[in-house]
Coordinates of C-alpha atoms in Angstrom, one line a residue:
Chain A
X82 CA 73.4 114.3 140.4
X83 CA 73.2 117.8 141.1
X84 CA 72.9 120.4 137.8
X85 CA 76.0 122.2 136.5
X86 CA 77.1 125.9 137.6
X87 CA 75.1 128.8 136.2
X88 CA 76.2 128.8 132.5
X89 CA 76.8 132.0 130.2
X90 CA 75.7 130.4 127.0
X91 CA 72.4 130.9 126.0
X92 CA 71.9 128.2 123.7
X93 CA 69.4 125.4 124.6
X94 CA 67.8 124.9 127.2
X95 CA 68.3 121.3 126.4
X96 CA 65.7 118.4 128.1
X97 CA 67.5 117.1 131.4
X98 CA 69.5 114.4 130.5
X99 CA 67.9 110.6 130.7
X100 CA 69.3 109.1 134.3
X101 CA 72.0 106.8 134.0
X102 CA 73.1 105.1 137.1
X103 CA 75.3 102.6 138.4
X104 CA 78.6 100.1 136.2
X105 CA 78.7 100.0 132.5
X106 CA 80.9 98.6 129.6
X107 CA 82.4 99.4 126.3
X108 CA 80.1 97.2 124.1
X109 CA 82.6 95.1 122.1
X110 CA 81.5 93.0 119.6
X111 CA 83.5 89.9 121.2
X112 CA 81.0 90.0 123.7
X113 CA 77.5 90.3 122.2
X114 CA 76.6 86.4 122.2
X115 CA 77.2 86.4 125.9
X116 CA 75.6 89.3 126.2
X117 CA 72.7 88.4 124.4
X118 CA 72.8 84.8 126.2
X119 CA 73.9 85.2 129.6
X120 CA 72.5 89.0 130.7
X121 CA 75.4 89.8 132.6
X122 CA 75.3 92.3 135.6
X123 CA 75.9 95.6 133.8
X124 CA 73.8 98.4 134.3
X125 CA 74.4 100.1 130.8
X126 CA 76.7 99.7 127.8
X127 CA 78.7 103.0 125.9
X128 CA 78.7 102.1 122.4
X129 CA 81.3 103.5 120.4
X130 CA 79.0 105.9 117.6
X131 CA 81.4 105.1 114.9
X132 CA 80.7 101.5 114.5
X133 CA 77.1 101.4 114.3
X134 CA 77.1 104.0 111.6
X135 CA 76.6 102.1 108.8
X136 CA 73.7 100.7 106.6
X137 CA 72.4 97.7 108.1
X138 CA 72.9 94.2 108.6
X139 CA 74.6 92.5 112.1
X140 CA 75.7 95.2 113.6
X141 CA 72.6 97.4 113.7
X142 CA 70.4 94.6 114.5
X143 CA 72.5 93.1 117.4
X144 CA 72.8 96.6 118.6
X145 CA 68.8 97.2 119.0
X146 CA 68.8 93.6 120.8
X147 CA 71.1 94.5 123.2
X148 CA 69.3 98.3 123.2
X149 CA 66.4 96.3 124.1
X150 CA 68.2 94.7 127.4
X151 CA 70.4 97.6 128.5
X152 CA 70.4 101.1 128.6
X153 CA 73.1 102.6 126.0
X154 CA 75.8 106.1 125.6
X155 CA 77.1 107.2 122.5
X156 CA 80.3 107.8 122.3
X157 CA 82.3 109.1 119.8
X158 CA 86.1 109.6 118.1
X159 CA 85.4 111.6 115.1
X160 CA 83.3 115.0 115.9
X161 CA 87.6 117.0 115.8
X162 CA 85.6 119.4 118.3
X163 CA 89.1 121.1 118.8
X164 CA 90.1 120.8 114.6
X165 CA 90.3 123.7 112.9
X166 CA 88.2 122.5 109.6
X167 CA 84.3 123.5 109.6
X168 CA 82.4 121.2 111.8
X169 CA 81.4 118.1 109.8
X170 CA 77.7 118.3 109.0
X171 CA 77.4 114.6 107.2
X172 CA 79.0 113.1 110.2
X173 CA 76.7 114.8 112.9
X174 CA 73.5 114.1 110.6
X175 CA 74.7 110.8 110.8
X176 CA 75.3 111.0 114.6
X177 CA 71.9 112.1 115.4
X178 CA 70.2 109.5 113.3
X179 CA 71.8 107.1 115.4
X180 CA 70.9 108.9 118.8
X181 CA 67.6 108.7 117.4
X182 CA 68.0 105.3 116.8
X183 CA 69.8 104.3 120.1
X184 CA 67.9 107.0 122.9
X185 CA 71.1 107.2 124.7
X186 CA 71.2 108.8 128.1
X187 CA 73.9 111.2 126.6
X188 CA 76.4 111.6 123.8
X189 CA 80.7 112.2 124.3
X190 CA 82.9 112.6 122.2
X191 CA 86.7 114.1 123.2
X192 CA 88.4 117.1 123.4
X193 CA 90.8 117.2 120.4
X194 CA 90.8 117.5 117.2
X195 CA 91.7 114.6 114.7
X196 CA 92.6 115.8 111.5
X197 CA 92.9 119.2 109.4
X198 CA 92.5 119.9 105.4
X199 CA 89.8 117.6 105.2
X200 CA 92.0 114.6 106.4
X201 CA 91.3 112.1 109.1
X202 CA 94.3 110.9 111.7
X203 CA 92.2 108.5 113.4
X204 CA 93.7 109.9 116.7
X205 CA 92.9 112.1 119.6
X206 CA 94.8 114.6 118.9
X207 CA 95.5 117.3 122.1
X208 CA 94.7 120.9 122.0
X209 CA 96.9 123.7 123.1
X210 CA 95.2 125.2 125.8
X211 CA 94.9 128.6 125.2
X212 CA 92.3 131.2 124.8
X213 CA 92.0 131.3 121.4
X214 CA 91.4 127.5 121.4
X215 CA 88.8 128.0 124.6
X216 CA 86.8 130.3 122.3
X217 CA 86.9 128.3 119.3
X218 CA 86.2 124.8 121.2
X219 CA 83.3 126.9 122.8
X220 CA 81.7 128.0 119.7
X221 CA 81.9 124.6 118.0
X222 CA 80.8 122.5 121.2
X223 CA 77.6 125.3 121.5
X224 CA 77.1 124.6 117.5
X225 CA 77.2 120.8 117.6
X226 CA 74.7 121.0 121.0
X227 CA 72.3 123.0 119.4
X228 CA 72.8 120.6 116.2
X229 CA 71.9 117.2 118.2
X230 CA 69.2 119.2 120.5
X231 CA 71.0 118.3 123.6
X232 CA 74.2 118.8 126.0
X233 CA 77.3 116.6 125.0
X234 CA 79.8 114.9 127.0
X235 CA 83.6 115.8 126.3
X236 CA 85.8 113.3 127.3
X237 CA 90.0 113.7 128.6
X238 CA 92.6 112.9 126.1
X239 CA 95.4 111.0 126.8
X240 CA 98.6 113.0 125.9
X241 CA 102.1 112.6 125.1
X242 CA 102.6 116.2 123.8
X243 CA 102.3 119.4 125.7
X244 CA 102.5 123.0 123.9
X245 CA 104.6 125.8 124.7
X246 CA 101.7 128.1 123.7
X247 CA 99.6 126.8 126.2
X248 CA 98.7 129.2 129.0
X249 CA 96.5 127.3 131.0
X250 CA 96.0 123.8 132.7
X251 CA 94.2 121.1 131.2
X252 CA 92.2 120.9 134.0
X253 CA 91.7 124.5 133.9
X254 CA 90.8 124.4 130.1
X255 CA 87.6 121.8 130.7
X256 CA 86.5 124.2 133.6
X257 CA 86.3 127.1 131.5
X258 CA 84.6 124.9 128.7
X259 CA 81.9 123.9 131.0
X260 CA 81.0 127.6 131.9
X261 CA 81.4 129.1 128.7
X262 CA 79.6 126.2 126.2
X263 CA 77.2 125.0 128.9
X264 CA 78.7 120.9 128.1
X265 CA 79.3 118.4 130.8
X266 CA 82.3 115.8 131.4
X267 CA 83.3 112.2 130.7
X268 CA 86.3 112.4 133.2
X269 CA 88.9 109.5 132.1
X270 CA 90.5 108.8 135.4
X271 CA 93.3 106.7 133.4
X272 CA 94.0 109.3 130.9
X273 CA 94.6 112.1 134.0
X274 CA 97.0 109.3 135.3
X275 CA 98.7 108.4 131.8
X276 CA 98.9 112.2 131.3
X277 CA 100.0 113.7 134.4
X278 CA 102.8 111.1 134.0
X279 CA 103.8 112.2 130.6
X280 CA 103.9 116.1 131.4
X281 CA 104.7 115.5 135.7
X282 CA 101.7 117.1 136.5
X283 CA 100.1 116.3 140.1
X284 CA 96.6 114.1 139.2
X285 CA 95.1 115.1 142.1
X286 CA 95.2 119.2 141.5
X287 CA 93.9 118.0 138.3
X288 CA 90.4 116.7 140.3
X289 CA 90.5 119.3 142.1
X290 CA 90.1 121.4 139.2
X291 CA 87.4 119.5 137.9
X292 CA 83.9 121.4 138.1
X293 CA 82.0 118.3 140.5
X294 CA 78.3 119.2 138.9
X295 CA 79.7 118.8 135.3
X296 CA 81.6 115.3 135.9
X297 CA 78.3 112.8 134.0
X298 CA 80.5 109.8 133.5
X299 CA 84.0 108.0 134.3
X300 CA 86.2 105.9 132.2
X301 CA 88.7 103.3 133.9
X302 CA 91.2 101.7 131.8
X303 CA 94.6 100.0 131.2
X304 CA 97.7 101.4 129.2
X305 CA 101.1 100.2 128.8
X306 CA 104.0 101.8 131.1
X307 CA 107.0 102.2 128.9
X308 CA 109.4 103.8 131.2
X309 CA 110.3 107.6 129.5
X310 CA 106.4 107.8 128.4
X311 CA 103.2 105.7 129.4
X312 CA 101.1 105.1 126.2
X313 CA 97.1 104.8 126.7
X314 CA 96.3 101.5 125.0
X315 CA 93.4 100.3 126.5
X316 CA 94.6 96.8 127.0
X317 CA 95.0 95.7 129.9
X318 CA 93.5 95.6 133.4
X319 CA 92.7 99.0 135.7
X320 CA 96.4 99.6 138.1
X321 CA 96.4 99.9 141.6
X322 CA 97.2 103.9 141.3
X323 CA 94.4 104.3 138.6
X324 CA 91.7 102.4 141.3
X325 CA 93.4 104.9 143.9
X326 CA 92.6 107.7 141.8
X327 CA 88.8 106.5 141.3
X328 CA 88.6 106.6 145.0
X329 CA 89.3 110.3 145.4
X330 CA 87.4 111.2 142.2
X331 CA 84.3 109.5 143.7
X332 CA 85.1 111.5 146.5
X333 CA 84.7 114.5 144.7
X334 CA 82.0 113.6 142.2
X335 CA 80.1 111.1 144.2
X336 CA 78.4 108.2 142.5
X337 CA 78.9 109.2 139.5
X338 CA 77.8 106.7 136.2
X339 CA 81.7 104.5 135.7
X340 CA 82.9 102.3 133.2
X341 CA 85.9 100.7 131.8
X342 CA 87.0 100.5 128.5
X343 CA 88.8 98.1 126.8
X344 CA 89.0 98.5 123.3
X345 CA 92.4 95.6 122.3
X346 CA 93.6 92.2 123.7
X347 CA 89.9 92.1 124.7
X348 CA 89.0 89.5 127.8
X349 CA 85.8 87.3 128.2
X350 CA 83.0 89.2 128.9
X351 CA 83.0 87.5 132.6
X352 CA 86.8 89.2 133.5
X353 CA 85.6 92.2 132.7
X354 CA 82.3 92.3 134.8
X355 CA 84.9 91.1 138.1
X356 CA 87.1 93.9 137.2
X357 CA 83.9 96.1 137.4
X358 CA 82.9 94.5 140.3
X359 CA 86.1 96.3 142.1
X360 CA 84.7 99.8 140.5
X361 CA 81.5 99.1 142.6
X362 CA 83.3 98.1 145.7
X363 CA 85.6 101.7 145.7
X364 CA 82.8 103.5 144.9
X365 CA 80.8 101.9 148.0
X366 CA 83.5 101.9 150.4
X367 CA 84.7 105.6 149.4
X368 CA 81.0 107.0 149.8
X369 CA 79.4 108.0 153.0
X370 CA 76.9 105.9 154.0
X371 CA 73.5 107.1 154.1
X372 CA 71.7 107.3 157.4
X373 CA 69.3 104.6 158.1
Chain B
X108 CA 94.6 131.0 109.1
X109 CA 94.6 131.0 113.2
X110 CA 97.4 130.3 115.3
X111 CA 95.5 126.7 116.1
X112 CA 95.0 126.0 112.4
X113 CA 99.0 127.0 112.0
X114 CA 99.5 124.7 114.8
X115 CA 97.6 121.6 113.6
X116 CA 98.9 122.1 110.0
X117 CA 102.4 121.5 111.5
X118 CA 101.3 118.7 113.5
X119 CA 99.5 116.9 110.8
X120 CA 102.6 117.6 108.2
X121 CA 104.8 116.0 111.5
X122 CA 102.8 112.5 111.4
X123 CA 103.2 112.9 107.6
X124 CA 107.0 113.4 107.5
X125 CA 108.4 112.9 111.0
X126 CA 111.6 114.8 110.4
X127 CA 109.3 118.2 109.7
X128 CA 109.8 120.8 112.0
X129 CA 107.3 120.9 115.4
X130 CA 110.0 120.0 117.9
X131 CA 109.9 123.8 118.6
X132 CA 106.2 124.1 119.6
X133 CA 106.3 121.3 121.8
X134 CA 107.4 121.9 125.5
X135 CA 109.8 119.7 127.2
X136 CA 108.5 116.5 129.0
X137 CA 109.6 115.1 132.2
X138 CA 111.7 112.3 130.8
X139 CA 110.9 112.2 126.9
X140 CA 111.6 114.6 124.9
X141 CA 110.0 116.4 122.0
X142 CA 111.0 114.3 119.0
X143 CA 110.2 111.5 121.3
X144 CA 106.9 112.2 122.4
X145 CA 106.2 112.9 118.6
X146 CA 107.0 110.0 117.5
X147 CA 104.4 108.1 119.5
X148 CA 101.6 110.2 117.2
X149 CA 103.2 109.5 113.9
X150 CA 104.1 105.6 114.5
X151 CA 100.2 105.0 116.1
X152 CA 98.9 106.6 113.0
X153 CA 100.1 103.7 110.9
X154 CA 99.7 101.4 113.5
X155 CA 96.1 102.5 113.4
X156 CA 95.4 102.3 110.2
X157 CA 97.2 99.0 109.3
X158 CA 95.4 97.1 112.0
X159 CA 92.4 98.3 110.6
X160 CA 92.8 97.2 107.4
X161 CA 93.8 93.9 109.1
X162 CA 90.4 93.7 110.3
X163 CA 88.7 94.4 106.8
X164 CA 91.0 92.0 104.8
X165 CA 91.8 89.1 106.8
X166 CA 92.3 86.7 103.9
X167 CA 94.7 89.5 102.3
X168 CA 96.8 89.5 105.6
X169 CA 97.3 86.0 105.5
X170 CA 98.4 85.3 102.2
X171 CA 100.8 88.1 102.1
X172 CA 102.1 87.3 105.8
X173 CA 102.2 89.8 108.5
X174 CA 105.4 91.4 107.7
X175 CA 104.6 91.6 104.1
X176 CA 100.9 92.6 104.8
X177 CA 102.1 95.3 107.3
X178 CA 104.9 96.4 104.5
X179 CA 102.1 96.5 101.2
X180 CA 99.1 98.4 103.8
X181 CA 102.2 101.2 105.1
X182 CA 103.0 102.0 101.8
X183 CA 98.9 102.1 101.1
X184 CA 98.3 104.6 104.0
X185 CA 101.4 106.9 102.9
X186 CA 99.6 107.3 99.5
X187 CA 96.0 107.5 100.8
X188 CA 95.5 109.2 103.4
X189 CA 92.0 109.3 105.3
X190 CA 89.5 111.9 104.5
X191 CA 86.3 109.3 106.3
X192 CA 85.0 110.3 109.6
X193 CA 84.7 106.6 110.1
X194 CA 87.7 104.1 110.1
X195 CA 85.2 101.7 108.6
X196 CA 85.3 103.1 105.1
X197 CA 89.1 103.6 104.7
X198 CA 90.0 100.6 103.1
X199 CA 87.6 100.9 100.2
X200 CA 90.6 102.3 97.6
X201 CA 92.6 99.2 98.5
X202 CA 92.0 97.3 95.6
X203 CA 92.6 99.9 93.4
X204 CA 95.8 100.8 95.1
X205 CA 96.7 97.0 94.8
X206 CA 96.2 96.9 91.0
X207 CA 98.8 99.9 90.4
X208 CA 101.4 99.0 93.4
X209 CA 101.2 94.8 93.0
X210 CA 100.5 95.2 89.5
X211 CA 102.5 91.6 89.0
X212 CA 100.5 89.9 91.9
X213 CA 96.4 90.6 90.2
X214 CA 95.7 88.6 92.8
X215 CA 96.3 90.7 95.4
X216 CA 93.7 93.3 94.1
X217 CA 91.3 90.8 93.5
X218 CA 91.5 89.0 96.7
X219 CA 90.8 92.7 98.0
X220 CA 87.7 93.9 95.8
X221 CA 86.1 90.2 96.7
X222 CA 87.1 90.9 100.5
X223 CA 85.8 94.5 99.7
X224 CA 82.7 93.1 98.5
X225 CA 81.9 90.8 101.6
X226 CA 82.6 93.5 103.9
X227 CA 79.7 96.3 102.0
X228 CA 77.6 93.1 102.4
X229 CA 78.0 92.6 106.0
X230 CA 76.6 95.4 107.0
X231 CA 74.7 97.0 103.7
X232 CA 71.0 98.4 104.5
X233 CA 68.5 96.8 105.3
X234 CA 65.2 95.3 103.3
X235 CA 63.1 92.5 103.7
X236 CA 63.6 90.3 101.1
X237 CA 60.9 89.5 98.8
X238 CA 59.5 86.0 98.7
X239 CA 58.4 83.4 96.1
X240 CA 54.4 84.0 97.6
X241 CA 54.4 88.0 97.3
X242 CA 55.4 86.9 93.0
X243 CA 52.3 84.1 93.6
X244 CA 50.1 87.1 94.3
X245 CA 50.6 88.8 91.1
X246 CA 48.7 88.0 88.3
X247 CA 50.8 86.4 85.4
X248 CA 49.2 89.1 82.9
X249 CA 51.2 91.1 85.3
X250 CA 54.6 90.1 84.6
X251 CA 55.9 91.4 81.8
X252 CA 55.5 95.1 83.7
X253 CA 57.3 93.8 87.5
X254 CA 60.3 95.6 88.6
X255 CA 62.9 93.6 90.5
X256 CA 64.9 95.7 93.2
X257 CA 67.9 93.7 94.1
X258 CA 68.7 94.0 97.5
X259 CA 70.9 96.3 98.9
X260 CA 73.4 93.5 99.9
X261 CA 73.8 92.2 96.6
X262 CA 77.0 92.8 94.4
X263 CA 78.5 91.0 91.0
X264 CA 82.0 91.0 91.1
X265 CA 83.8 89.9 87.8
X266 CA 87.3 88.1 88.4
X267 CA 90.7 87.3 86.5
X268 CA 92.1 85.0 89.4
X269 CA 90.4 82.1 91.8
X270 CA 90.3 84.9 94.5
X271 CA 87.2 83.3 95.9
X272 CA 89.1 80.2 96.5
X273 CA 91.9 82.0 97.7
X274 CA 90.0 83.8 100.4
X275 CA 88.0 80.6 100.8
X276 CA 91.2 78.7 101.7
X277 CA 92.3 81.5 104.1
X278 CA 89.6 82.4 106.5
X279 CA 87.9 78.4 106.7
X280 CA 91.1 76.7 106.4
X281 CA 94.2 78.9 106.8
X282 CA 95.6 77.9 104.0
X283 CA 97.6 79.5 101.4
X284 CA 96.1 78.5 98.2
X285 CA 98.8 79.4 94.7
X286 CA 97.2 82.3 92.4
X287 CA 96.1 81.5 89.3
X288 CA 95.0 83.2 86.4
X289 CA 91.7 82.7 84.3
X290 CA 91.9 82.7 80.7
X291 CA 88.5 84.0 81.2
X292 CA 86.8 86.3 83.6
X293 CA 84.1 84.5 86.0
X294 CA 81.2 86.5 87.4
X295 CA 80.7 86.1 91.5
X296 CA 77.5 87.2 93.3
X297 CA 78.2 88.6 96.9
X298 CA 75.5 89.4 98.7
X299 CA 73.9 88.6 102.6
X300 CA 71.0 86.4 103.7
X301 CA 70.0 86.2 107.4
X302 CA 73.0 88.6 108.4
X303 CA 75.3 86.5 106.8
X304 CA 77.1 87.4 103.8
X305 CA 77.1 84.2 100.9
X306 CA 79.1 84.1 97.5
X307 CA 78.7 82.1 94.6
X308 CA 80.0 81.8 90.7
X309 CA 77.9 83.1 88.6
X310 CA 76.5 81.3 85.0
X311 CA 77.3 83.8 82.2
X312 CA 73.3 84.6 81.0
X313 CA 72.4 84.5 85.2
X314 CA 75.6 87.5 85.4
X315 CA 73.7 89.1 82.6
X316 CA 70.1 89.2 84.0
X317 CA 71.1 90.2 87.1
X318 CA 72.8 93.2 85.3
X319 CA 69.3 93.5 83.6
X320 CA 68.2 93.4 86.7
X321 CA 70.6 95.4 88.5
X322 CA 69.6 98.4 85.4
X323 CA 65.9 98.1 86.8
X324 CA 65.0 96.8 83.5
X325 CA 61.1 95.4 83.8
X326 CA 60.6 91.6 83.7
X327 CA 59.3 91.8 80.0
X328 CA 62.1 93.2 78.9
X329 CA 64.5 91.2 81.2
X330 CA 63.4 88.2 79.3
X331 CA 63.6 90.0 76.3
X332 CA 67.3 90.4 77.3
X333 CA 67.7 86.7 77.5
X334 CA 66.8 85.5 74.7
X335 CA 69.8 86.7 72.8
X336 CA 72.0 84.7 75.7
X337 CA 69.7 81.5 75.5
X338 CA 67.2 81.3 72.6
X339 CA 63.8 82.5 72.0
X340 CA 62.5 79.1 73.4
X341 CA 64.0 79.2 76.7
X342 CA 64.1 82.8 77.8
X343 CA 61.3 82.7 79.3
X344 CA 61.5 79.4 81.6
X345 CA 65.2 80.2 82.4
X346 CA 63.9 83.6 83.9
X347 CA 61.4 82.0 85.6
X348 CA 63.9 79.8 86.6
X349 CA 66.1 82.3 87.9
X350 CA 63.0 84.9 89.7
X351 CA 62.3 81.6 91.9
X352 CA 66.2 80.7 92.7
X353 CA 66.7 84.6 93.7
X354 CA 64.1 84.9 95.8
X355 CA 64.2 81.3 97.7
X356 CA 68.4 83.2 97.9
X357 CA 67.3 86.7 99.6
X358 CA 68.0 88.5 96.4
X359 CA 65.2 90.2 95.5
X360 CA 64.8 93.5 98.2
X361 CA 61.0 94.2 96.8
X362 CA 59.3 94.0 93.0
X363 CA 57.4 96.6 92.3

């Protein structure tokens, strides 16, 4: 993976971020006994930060068994890195406590914001892209780096609202992130389907828009199609367009580190490592192959 | 206040009360339009928040129904908003909300604060439990002065309805077990063993020394404590008694 473009933040410099190759999962707590007893084929698991940060008991300790076994991501839904409140200083204490916990390979969390006046939607909320929101994404994404001593990952929302204030692509949004807070990407190939659906934007300018050195990580996913609007539910299998899609991001990004997420109506363990299996085959059959 | 902060104000006061005005910041979709692609934010809000409390209060879901459980927890989410980073803390005002709102069904409450209970238990911090050989270790000249630290798990929960049952009914059986007052209130100990959260009644001078207990009162004084409970005679073996049943239990996180 090569390093990202010349940045013009000074913060950092962070430590190079641990490697992280090959399939993952969303860890699920459905799935830790077979986990635990069966040590599927996964190459890594993305735990959702939220959920482990508590006290103590089952959760913690299954987590370090399965830490023990697999490599591990963080990944978050509450940092609000687009919300307009001050940055929460509990919940990033909290977060790094856990990263020192966990030694992930990297830490995402989304671009949005979730809540304002000190409330919580529980939602990934969109952003309208403008400058003024570019500068004051920057500022907080730089803060929350230098809080956690390393680069973060900002992940793709799904969307069903666009702004009329916004003067620039999504696409072109992230782009300018990357240069101007120094952050990488989790590119959700799903969400730029669901999304260019929902605004009838063309998902393949959108990779193209995509800054290749900044793309760490890829989500897959299901949603459910309902006809005016397609609504990013995570529950159900990767679509034939969405594995399409993969194909040409890998083509972009190379072999980037991909995963799918399920987070509802939540399938054995063993569905979900043959539906990963199909991840591995695009990515193998779009690739070049190397010279012997 | 910034144009985003205006912005996100309206948004949030849009999920709040859908028929606010935000149509006009929102551009024009392909085939949904404004009010439309709204409405998807403010319905998965308390679709989010329902199912969560789902999760935390199975027992309560099922006695109230799905329809009625989804009816009680919308009308719980429009009067408490979330101000917790994590979901997982949300439903912790339930009961409380329950005892105003369902003030004719205690039950409902109760059933909540006891499911409440098992939850903080679940996954409360951790501590190696003291053991019946770290007490053997300590000289009985030494006793009067030992501290007991509960562990962190542990919680007395006092009750005006068979809740326990209730709940018990519910989640091992799937049940529905009729409310019924107490004439009394009974004492319940919730706390977790081996990653597993237990319950059991409580005896009225056991509710008290744990309170002792729980106060960081020192042994001496705990037994002290009991003797107006049990009689001067029998203070001391019952708390004997009791220091060896809470530690075979997991009860004790350390004595100092």
């Amino acid at each position: 993976m090569t390093p990202g473009p010349p940045a013009r933040y000074a913060g950092g410099p962070f430590a190079p971020m641990t490697p992280l190759n090959g399939f993952g999962l969303g860890l699920r707590p459905r799935h830790y006994r077979a986990i635990l007893e069966t040590r599927p084929r996964i190459d890594w698991f993305e735990v959702l930060s939220e959920n482990y940060m508590v006290p103590g008991g089952r959760p913690l300790h299954l987590l370090d068994r399965i830490r023990e076994r697999y490599p591990m991501v963080l990944h978050g839904v509450s940092l609000s890195v687009g919300g307009s409140d001050p940055l929460d200083r509990g919940y990033l204490r909290q977060l790094k406590a856990l990263a020192a916990r966990v030694q992930p390979a990297w830490i995402s969390d989304h671009l949005c914001w979730t809540g304002v006046a000190g409330r919580n939607l529980h939602d990934l909320l969109p952003l309208p892209y403008t400058e003024e929101a570019l500068r004051h994404v920057a500022r907080r994404v730089r803060a929350v780096q230098d809080f956690l001593g390393r680069r973060i990952l900002l992940e793709n929302v799904s969307s069903y609202v666009a702004y009329r204030a916004s003067a620039m692509t999504e696409w072109g949004f992230l782009a300018a992130l990357c240069r101007e807070a120094d952050c990488d990407l989790l590119l959700d190939v799903n969400n730029i389907y669901v999304s260019a659906f929902n605004h009838g934007f063309d998902p393949i300018e959108y990779l193209d828009g995509i800054p290749p050195g900044r793309v760490r990580q890829i989500h897959l996913a299901g949603h459910d199609h309902c006809g005016d609007l397609i609504i990013d539910t995570h529950d159900a299998k990767v679509i034939e367009p969405v594995w399409r899609l993969y194909a040409e991001a890998v083509r972009r990004f190379g072999l980037v580190p991909t995963m799918i997420e399920r987070d509802d109506r939540i399938p054995p363990l063993a569905n979900l490592v043959r539906e990963l299996d199909r991840a591995r085959e695009i990515a193998a059959a779009t690739l070049p192959r190397k010279a012997a | 206040m910034t144009r985003l902060a205006r912005l996100q104000r309206a948004f949030q006061h849009h999920i709040d009360w859908p028929g606010a005005p935000m149509q006009a910041a929102v551009a024009p979709g392909p085939r949904a339009d404004a009010s439309r692609r709204l409405g998807v934010y403010a319905e998965a809000y308390r679709l989010r928040l329902v199912e969560a409390l789902g999760n935390d209060y199975p027992a309560l879901r099922f006695t109230l129904g799905e329809a009625g459980f989804a009816r009680r927890m919308r009308e719980f989410v429009e009067a408490r908003p979330s101000r917790h980073a994590n979901l997982r803390w949300y439903g912790a005002e339930l009961s409380r909300h329950l005892a105003r709102a369902a003030a004719r069904r205690p039950l409902l409450a109760e059933l909540a604060r006891f499911e409440w209970a098992l939850g903080l238990a679940f996954d409360a911090a951790d501590a190696p439990p003291a053991t019946v050989a770290d007490v053997a270790r300590i000289p009985s000249a030494g006793w009067p002065r030992l501290r007991l630290r509960l562990h962190p798990s542990v919680q007395r929960v006092e009750l005006f309805t068979n809740a326990p049952d209730v709940w018990r009914a519910a989640v091992r059986h799937e049940r529905r077990l009729a409310a019924r007052r107490l004439l009394e209130p009974r004492s319940w100990l919730v706390w977790r063993k081996d990653l597993e959260p237990f319950y059991r009644a409580l005896s009225g001078d056991e509710a008290r020394a744990l309170a002792f207990a729980a106060r960081g009162w020192r042994f001496g004084r705990l037994c002290g404590g009991l003797r107006d409970i049990v009689g001067t005679d029998q203070a001391a073996p019952r708390a004997a008694s009791l220091l060896k049943a809470w530690l075979n239990e997991g009860l004790i996180g350390a004595i100092e």
